[in-house]
Coordinates of C-alpha atoms in Angstrom, one line a residue:
X1 CA 56.9 -107.1 131.2
X2 CA 53.1 -107.6 131.1
X3 CA 51.9 -109.1 128.9
X4 CA 47.8 -108.9 127.6
X5 CA 46.1 -111.6 126.4
X6 CA 43.5 -109.3 124.3
X7 CA 44.2 -108.1 120.9
X8 CA 42.4 -105.1 120.4
X9 CA 40.5 -104.8 117.4
X10 CA 38.3 -101.5 117.7
X11 CA 39.0 -99.5 120.6
X12 CA 35.8 -96.8 121.1
X13 CA 37.0 -92.9 121.4
X14 CA 37.7 -91.3 124.7
X15 CA 35.7 -87.7 125.2
X16 CA 36.8 -86.2 128.1
X17 CA 34.2 -82.9 127.5
X18 CA 32.7 -83.3 123.8
X19 CA 33.6 -83.5 120.0
X20 CA 32.4 -81.2 116.9
X21 CA 33.0 -83.5 114.1
X22 CA 30.9 -84.7 111.2
X23 CA 28.4 -87.0 112.3
X24 CA 29.0 -89.6 109.2
X25 CA 33.0 -89.2 110.2
X26 CA 32.0 -89.9 113.8
X27 CA 29.9 -93.2 113.3
X28 CA 29.1 -94.5 109.7
X29 CA 25.1 -93.7 109.7
X30 CA 25.2 -90.6 111.6
X31 CA 24.2 -87.5 109.2
X32 CA 26.5 -85.5 107.3
X33 CA 25.9 -82.6 109.1
X34 CA 28.3 -81.0 111.8
X35 CA 27.3 -82.4 115.2
X36 CA 28.0 -82.1 119.0
X37 CA 29.3 -85.5 120.5
X38 CA 29.5 -86.8 124.3
X39 CA 30.1 -89.8 126.2
X40 CA 27.1 -90.8 127.6
X41 CA 27.7 -92.8 130.9
X42 CA 23.9 -93.0 131.7
X43 CA 21.4 -95.6 131.1
X44 CA 19.7 -96.4 127.5
X45 CA 17.0 -93.9 126.8
X46 CA 18.1 -91.6 130.1
X47 CA 18.5 -88.4 127.4
X48 CA 15.3 -89.2 126.1
X49 CA 13.6 -89.0 129.3
X50 CA 15.6 -86.2 130.5
X51 CA 15.2 -83.7 126.9
X52 CA 10.8 -84.8 127.0
X53 CA 10.9 -83.7 130.5
X54 CA 13.1 -80.2 129.9
X55 CA 11.1 -78.9 126.9
X56 CA 7.4 -80.7 127.8
X57 CA 7.4 -82.5 124.6
X58 CA 4.8 -85.3 125.7
X59 CA 7.0 -88.3 124.0
X60 CA 5.7 -86.0 120.6
X61 CA 8.9 -85.7 118.2
X62 CA 11.5 -85.8 121.3
X63 CA 14.8 -87.1 119.3
X64 CA 13.7 -85.2 116.4
X65 CA 13.3 -81.0 115.6
X66 CA 13.0 -80.1 119.4
X67 CA 12.7 -76.5 118.7
X68 CA 14.7 -73.6 121.6
X69 CA 15.5 -70.6 121.0
X70 CA 18.1 -68.4 121.8
X71 CA 19.3 -64.9 121.9
X72 CA 15.7 -64.4 119.8
X73 CA 16.6 -66.7 117.2
X74 CA 14.5 -70.2 116.9
X75 CA 16.2 -73.5 115.9
X76 CA 16.0 -76.9 116.2
X77 CA 18.0 -80.0 117.3
X78 CA 18.0 -83.5 116.5
X79 CA 19.7 -86.1 118.9
X80 CA 21.6 -89.7 118.4
X81 CA 22.2 -92.5 120.5
X82 CA 25.2 -94.1 119.2
X83 CA 27.2 -97.3 120.1
X84 CA 30.6 -97.5 119.1
X85 CA 32.0 -100.9 120.9
X86 CA 35.7 -101.7 121.8
X87 CA 36.1 -105.0 120.2
X88 CA 39.0 -107.4 120.9
X89 CA 40.3 -111.0 120.6
X90 CA 41.1 -112.8 123.7
X91 CA 43.9 -115.0 122.7
X92 CA 43.7 -117.7 125.9
X93 CA 40.7 -119.1 124.8
X94 CA 41.7 -119.2 121.4
X95 CA 44.5 -120.9 121.8
X96 CA 43.0 -123.4 124.1
X97 CA 40.5 -124.4 121.7
X98 CA 43.1 -124.9 119.5
X99 CA 44.9 -126.8 121.2
X100 CA 41.9 -129.3 122.7
X101 CA 41.1 -129.6 119.0
X102 CA 43.9 -131.0 117.9
X103 CA 45.2 -133.1 121.2
X104 CA 41.6 -134.3 121.5
X105 CA 39.3 -133.5 118.3
X106 CA 36.6 -132.3 120.4
X107 CA 35.0 -128.8 118.7
X108 CA 35.5 -125.3 120.8
X109 CA 34.7 -125.2 124.0
X110 CA 35.6 -121.4 124.3
X111 CA 34.2 -120.1 121.6
X112 CA 32.0 -117.9 122.7
X113 CA 35.1 -115.8 124.3
X114 CA 37.3 -115.4 121.3
X115 CA 36.0 -112.2 121.1
X116 CA 35.0 -109.9 123.7
X117 CA 32.8 -106.2 123.3
X118 CA 32.3 -103.7 125.6
X119 CA 29.9 -101.1 124.6
X120 CA 30.8 -97.1 124.6
X121 CA 27.7 -94.6 124.4
X122 CA 27.5 -91.2 122.5
X123 CA 25.1 -89.0 122.1
X124 CA 25.3 -86.7 118.8
X125 CA 23.2 -83.8 118.2
X126 CA 22.5 -82.0 115.4
X127 CA 21.7 -77.9 115.3
X128 CA 19.5 -76.5 112.2
X129 CA 17.1 -73.7 111.9
X130 CA 14.6 -72.2 109.2
X131 CA 18.0 -70.0 107.9
X132 CA 20.8 -72.9 108.0
X133 CA 20.4 -76.4 107.7
X134 CA 24.2 -77.0 110.0
X135 CA 24.7 -74.6 112.7
X136 CA 27.2 -76.2 114.1
X137 CA 29.4 -76.0 110.7
X138 CA 33.1 -74.1 110.9
X139 CA 31.5 -70.7 109.1
X140 CA 28.6 -71.3 110.5
X141 CA 27.4 -67.7 112.5
X142 CA 25.9 -68.9 115.8
X143 CA 28.1 -72.2 116.0
X144 CA 29.6 -70.5 119.6
X145 CA 26.7 -69.5 120.9
X146 CA 25.4 -73.1 120.3
X147 CA 27.8 -74.5 121.5
X148 CA 27.8 -72.7 124.7
X149 CA 24.3 -73.7 124.9
X150 CA 24.9 -77.7 123.8
X151 CA 27.7 -77.7 126.7
X152 CA 25.4 -76.4 129.2
X153 CA 22.3 -78.9 128.4
X154 CA 25.1 -81.6 128.5
X155 CA 26.0 -80.5 132.0
X156 CA 22.6 -80.4 133.4
X157 CA 22.3 -84.2 131.6
X158 CA 24.6 -85.7 133.7
X159 CA 24.1 -83.9 136.9
X160 CA 20.7 -84.3 137.2
X161 CA 19.6 -87.5 138.6
X162 CA 15.7 -86.4 138.9
X163 CA 14.4 -84.9 135.7
X164 CA 11.6 -83.7 137.4
X165 CA 14.1 -81.7 138.9
X166 CA 15.0 -80.1 135.6
X167 CA 11.3 -78.3 135.2
X168 CA 11.9 -76.3 138.7
X169 CA 15.1 -75.1 137.3
X170 CA 13.7 -74.3 134.0

């Protein structure tokens, strides 16, 4: 029987491909709209750089109201980089400090490692148009086409190392 010295307080979700969920339900601070969410294993601002290059935005409104066309319809998307850390209590340092404080009246030595955080990053994308504020909502006639498009966008982002390659693909 293995014993673990860490007790999880909060565990970040694991997303194999993507999730479609209300933003506010996934992470406090996100919009209430339905969002396309996936894990981002890359460095901070990589998606920003990818979108900036792919849509030739020249650092202008890169994370809000990015226009794109799908089947003759104009849409916009905005994205959010969010972190949900896994947080644990580390029992061994906590117990050691307890023993030391009782036997030697020392201040906690391991206080910095009583808890640990491991960051998990996600990208949350909302889609809207002039006709509809939440195009990923379950009743939207565009939902399936948009999910296919966003899935392709996600896959291209995750599989591209040099974002200039994206320019040549388009």
